[in-house]
Each structure stands twice: as structure tokens, then as C-alpha cells.
mmCIF file of C-alpha atoms in Angstrom:
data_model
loop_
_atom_site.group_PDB
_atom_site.id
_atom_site.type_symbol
_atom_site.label_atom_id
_atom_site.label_comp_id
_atom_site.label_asym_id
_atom_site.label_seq_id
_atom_site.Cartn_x
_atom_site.Cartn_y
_atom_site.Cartn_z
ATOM 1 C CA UNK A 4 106.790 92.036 127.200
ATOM 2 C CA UNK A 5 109.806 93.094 129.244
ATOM 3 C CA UNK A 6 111.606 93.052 125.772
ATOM 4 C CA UNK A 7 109.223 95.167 123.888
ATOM 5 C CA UNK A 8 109.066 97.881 126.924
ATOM 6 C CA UNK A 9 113.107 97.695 126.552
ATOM 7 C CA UNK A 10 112.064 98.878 123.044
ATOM 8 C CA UNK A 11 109.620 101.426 123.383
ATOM 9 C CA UNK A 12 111.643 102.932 125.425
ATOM 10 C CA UNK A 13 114.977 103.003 123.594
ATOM 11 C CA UNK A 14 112.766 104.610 120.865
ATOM 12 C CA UNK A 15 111.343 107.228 122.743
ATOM 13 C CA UNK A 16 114.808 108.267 123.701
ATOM 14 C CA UNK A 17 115.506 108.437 120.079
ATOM 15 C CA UNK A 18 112.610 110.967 119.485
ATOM 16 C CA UNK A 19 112.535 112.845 115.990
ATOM 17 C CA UNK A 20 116.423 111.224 114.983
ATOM 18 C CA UNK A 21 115.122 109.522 111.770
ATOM 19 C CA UNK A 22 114.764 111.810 108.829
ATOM 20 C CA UNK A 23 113.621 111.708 105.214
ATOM 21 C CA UNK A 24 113.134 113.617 102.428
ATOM 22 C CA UNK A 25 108.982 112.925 102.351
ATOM 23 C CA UNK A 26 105.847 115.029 102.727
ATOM 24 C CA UNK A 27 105.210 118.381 102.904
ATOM 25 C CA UNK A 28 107.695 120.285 105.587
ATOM 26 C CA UNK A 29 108.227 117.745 108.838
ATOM 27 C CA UNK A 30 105.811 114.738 108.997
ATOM 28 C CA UNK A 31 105.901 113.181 111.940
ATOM 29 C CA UNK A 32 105.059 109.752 111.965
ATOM 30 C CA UNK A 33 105.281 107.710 116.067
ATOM 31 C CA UNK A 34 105.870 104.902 116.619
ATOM 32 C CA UNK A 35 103.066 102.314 117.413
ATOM 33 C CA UNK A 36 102.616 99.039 118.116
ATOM 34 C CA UNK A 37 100.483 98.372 115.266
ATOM 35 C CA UNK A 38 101.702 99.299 112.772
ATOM 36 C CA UNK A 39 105.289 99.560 114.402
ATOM 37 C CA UNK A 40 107.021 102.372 112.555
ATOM 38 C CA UNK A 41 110.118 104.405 114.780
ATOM 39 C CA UNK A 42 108.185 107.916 112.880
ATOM 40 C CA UNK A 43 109.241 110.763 115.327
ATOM 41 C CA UNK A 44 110.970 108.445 118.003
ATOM 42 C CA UNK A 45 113.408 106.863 115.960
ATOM 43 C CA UNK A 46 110.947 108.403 113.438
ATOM 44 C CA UNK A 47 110.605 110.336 110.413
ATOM 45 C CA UNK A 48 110.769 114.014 110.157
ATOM 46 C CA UNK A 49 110.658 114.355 106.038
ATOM 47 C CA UNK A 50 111.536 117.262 104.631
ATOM 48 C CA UNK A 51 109.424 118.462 101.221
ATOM 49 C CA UNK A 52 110.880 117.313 98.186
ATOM 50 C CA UNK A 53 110.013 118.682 94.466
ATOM 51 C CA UNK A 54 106.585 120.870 94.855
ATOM 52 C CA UNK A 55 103.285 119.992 93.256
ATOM 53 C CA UNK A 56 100.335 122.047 91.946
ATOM 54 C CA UNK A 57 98.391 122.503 95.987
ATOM 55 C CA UNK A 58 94.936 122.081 95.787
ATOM 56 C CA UNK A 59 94.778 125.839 96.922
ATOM 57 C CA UNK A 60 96.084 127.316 94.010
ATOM 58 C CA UNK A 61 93.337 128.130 92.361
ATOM 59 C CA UNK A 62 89.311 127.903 91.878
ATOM 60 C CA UNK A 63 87.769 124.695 92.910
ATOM 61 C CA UNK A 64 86.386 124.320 89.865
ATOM 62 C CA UNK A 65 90.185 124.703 88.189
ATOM 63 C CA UNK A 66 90.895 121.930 90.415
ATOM 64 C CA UNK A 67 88.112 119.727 89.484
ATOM 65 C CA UNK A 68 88.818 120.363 85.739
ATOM 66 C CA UNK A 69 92.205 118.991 86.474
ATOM 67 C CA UNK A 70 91.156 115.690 88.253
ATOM 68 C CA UNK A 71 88.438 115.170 85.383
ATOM 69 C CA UNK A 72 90.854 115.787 82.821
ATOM 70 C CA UNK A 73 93.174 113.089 84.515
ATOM 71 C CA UNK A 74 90.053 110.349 84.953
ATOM 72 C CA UNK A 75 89.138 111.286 80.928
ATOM 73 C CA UNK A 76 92.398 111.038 79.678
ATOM 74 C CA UNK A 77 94.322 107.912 81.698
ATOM 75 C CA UNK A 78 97.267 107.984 79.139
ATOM 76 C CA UNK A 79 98.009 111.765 79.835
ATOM 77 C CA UNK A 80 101.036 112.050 82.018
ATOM 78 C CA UNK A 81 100.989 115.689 83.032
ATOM 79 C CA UNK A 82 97.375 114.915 84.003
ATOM 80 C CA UNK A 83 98.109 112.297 85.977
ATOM 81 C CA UNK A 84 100.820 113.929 88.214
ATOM 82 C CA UNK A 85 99.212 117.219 88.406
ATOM 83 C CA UNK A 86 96.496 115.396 89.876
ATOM 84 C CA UNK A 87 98.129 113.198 91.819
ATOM 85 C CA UNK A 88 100.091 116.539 92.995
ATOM 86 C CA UNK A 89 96.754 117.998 94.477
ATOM 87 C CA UNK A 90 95.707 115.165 96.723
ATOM 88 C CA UNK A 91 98.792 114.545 98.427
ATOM 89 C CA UNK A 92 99.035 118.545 99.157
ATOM 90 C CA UNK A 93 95.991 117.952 100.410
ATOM 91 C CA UNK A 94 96.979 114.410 101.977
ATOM 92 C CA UNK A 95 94.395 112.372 100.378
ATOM 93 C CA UNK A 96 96.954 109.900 99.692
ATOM 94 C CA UNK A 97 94.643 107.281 98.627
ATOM 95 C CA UNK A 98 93.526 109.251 95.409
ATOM 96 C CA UNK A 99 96.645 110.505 94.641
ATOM 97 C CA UNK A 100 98.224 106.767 94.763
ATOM 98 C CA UNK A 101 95.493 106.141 92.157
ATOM 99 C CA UNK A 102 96.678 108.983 89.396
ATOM 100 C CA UNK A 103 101.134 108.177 90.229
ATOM 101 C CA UNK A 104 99.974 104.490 89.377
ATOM 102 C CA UNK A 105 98.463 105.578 85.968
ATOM 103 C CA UNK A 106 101.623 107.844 85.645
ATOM 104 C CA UNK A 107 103.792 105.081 85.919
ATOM 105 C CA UNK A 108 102.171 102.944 83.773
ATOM 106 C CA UNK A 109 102.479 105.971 81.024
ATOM 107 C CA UNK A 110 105.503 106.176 81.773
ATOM 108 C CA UNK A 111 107.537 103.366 83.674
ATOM 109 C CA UNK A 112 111.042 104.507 84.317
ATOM 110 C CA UNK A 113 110.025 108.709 84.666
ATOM 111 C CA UNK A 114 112.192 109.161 88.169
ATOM 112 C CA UNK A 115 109.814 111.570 89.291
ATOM 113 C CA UNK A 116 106.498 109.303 89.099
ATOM 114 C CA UNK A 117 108.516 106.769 90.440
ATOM 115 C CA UNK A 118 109.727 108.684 93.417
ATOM 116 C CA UNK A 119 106.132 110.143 94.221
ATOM 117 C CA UNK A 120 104.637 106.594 94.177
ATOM 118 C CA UNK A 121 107.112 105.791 96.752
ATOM 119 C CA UNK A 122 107.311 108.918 98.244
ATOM 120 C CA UNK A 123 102.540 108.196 98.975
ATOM 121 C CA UNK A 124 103.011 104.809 100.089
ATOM 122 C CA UNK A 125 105.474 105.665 102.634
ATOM 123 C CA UNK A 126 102.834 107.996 103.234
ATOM 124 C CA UNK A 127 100.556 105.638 103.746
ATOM 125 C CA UNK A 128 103.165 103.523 105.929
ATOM 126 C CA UNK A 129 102.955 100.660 103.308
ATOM 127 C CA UNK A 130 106.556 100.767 103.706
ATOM 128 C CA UNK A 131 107.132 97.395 101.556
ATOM 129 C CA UNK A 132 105.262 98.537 98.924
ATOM 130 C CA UNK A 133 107.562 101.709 99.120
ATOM 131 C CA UNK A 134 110.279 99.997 98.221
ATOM 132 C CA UNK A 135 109.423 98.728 94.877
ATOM 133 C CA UNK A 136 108.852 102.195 92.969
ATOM 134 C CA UNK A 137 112.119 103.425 94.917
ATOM 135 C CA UNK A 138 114.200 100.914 93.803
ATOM 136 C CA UNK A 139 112.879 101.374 90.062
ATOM 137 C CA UNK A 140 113.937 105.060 90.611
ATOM 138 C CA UNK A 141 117.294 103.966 91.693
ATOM 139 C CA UNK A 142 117.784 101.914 88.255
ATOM 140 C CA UNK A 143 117.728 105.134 86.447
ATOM 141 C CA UNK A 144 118.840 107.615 88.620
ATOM 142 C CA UNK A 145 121.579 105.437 91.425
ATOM 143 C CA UNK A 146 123.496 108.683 92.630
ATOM 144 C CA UNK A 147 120.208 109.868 93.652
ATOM 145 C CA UNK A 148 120.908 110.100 97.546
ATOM 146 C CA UNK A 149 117.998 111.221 98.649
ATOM 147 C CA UNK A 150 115.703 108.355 96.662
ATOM 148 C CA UNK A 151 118.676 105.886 98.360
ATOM 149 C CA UNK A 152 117.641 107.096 101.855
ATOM 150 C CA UNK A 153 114.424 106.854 101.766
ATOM 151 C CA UNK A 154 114.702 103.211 100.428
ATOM 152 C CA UNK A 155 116.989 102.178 103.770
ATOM 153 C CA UNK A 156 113.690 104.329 105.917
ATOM 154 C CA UNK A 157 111.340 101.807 104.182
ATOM 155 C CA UNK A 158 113.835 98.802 105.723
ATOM 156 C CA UNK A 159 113.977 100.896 109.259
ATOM 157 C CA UNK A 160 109.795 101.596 109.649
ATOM 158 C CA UNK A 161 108.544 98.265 108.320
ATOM 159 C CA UNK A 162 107.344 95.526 110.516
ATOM 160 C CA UNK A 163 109.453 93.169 110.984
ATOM 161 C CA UNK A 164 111.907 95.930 110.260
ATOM 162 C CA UNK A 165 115.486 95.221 108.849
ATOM 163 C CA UNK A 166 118.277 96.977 110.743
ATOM 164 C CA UNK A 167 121.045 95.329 108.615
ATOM 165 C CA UNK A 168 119.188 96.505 105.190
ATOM 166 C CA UNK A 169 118.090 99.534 106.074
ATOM 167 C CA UNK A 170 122.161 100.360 107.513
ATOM 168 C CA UNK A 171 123.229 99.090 104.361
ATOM 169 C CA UNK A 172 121.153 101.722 101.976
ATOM 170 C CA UNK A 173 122.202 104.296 104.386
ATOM 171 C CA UNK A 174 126.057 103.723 104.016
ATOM 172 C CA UNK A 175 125.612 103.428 100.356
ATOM 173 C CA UNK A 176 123.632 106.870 100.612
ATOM 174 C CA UNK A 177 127.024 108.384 101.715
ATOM 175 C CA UNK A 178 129.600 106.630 99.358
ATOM 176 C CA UNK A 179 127.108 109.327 97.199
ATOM 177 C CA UNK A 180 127.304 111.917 99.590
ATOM 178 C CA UNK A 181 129.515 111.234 102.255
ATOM 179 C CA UNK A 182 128.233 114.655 104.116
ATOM 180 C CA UNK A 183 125.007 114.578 103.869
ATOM 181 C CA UNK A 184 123.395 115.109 107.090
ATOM 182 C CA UNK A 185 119.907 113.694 106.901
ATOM 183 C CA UNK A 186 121.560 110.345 106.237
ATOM 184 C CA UNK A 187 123.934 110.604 108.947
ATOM 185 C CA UNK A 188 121.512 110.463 111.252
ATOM 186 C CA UNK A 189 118.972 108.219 110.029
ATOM 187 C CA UNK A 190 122.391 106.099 109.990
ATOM 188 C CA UNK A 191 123.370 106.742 113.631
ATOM 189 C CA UNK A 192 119.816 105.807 114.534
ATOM 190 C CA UNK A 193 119.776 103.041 113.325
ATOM 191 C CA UNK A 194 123.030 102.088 114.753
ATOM 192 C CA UNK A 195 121.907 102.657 118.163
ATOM 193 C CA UNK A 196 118.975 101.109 117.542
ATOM 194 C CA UNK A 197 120.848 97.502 116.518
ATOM 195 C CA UNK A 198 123.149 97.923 119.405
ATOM 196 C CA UNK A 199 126.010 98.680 116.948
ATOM 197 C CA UNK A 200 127.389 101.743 119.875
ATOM 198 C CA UNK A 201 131.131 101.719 118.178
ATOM 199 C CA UNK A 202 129.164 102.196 115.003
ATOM 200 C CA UNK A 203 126.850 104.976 115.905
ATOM 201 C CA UNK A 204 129.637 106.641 117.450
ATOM 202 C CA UNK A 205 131.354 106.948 114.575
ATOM 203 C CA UNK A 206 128.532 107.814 112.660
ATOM 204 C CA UNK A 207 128.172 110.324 115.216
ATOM 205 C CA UNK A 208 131.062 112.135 114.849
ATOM 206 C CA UNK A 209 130.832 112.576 111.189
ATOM 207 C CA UNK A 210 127.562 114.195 112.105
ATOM 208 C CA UNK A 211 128.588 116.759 114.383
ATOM 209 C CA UNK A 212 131.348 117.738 112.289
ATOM 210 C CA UNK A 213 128.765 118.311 109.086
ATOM 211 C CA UNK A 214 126.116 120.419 111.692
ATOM 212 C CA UNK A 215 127.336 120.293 115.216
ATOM 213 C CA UNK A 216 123.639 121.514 115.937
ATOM 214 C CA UNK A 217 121.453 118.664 114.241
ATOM 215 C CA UNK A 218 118.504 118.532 116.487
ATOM 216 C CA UNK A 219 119.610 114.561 116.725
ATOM 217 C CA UNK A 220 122.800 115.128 118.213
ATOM 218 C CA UNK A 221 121.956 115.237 121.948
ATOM 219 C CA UNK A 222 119.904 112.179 121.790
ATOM 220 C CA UNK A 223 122.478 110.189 120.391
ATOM 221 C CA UNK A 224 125.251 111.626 122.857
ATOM 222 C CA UNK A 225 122.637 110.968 125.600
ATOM 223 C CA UNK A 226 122.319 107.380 124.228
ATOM 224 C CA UNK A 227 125.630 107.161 124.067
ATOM 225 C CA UNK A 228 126.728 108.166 127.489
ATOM 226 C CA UNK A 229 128.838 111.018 125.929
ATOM 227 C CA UNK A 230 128.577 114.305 127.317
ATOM 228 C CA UNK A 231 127.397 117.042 124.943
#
């Protein structure tokens, strides 16, 4: 017990550090016994990635001609995503898992479809089940940087998670993009988080000097024992 209070507490310090690419603007996601997932303390702040049709664009009976065009027609990609597209702007997750599984049985190695399956079971926090459409992404598209983090977040929220895996996806992130920020910190995070301090610190550095102001930075100096 003394061990997971140790824990809780390193991760509350850590407080909106982890960041992704998922969801619509920042989703923040805590982190709870059960499930375990370091969301918004150590946690996930995900940033939108390519837009979908929102379920308030239109008439409701628009949108219902689009769903029922998508159950009618299961071999219709377009239909499939743009339906899928409404329910997760709506966050109905479940139903829009349902229509980027037919899309990716249309089509098995689209990178989009792909990354929006991943993209609603992280959503979900079925964070191994995440990994699988990711990685399938990753076979066609492996410079894609922000499909690469996401895999090492699914590593980093899982329960039991893996530190060294997740790290690993993270520093192959930036041999794509060595500046890109988002993974920086998700890195240092998870740094701090293994007890890797000489690590992080580097990490940290290369942070600041992409955005001294990253909202991460003064939790990790704090962590750290540096002064800001």
C-alpha cells in the first residue's frame, strides 16, 4: 500500500505531462486505480487529429440517412467512416468502433481507418487493443510520428503498463522528429516516472529548448529538483 501511495502521488505531481494526438481538443483522462491509466496526471491531454463529419452538421434526419446508409451498405467505405466520424464527435465510441471495424475490413491497410480504430479504443482505454490497429498503421505509414506516439501512450496507460516499451516508441518518435514537442514530454514523463532522472533531464532540456513554455515544464523541473 505504502508503494502504491508512493505512486499516486508521483503521478499527481506529474498532472497533465502526458500528451497525445487523440480526441477532440484536450481529453483528459486521470488516473485510477481501476483501470490504472496516468490520463491528466501523468495523463493524456490529446490534441484533435484529422476532423470528421460532427453529428451537428446538419439535420438529424441527414445524420440518420448516413448511419442507415452505413448499416445497408457494410462494404461502403466512405459510409463507414463518415459514420463512424459522427459518433465519436459525439463520443459514442462504442458505435463508432462498430462502423472503423467494417472500414477496416473494406479496407485493411487505409492509414486513416487504421488510425481511428486506434485512435476509439484508446478512447475507450482498451489500450491493448489500441495497439494492434496502430501498429498496422505504422506498416504503411512508419515516419508517421504522431501514430508512433500514440503507440508508446498505449504501453504508458495500460495496466500492467510498460515503461521500457512505451520509452522505446517515444525515442523512435523523435529519430522521426527529433523536435517534436508532444513527444518530448510524454518522453520525459515517462522517464521520471521509471526513475530514469539523468534521462528525463535530458529529455528535459531538449524540451525547453523546442517551447521553453510547455505547460509540462515546471512539473518536471519541480520533479526534478531544478529550479525553473
Amino acid at each position: 500500500m505504502r508503494n502504491e501511495n508512493i505512486l499516486y502521488g508521483l503521478i499527481g505531481l506529474l498532472v497533465g505531462v502526458i500528451v497525445g494526438y487523440i480526441g477532440s481538443n484536450y481529453l483528459n483522462e486521470q488516473y485510477r486505480p481501476a483501470p490504472s491509466a496516468p490520463g491528466q496526471g501523468a495523463g493524456a491531454a490529446r490534441s484533435a487529429g484529422t476532423g470528421n463529419a460532427g453529428a451537428g452538421s446538419g439535420p438529424q434526419s441527414d445524420i440518420a440517412d448516413v448511419i442507415q446508409k452505413a448499416r445497408n451498405e457494410p462494404d461502403n467505405f466512405e459510409a463507414q467512416m463518415g459514420a463512424g466520424g459522427m459518433f465519436r464527435e459525439i463520443q459514442r465510441f462504442e458505435q463508432a468502433l462498430e462502423f472503423y471495424q467494417r472500414a477496416t475490413a473494406v479496407r485493411p491497410t487505409d492509414v486513416e481507418a487504421l488510425t481511428r480504430l486506434g485512435d476509439t479504443f484508446f478512447d475507450l482505454q482498451r489500450y491493448t487493443e489500441a495497439e494492434v490497429p496502430y501498429r498496422r498503421a505504422l506498416e504503411q505509414s512508419p515516419r508517421n510520428v504522431i501514430v508512433r506516439m500514440d503507440l508508446g501512450l498505449t504501453y504508458f496507460l495500460r495496466q500492467p503498463r510498460n515503461l521500457d516499451t512505451a520509452i522505446r516508441e517515444f525515442e523512435e518518435a523523435l529519430r522521426i522528429d527529433p523536435r517534436h514537442e508532444k513527444t518530448l514530454q510524454n518522453l520525459t514523463a515517462a522517464q521520471i516516472e521509471k526513475g530514469d532522472l539523468s534521462g528525463a533531464k535530458a529529455s528535459l532540456r531538449q524540451l525547453i529548448s523546442v517551447n521553453p513554455n510547455n505547460p509540462g515544464v515546471g512539473a518536471f523541473q519541480q520533479k526534478l529538483g531544478q529550479t525553473p
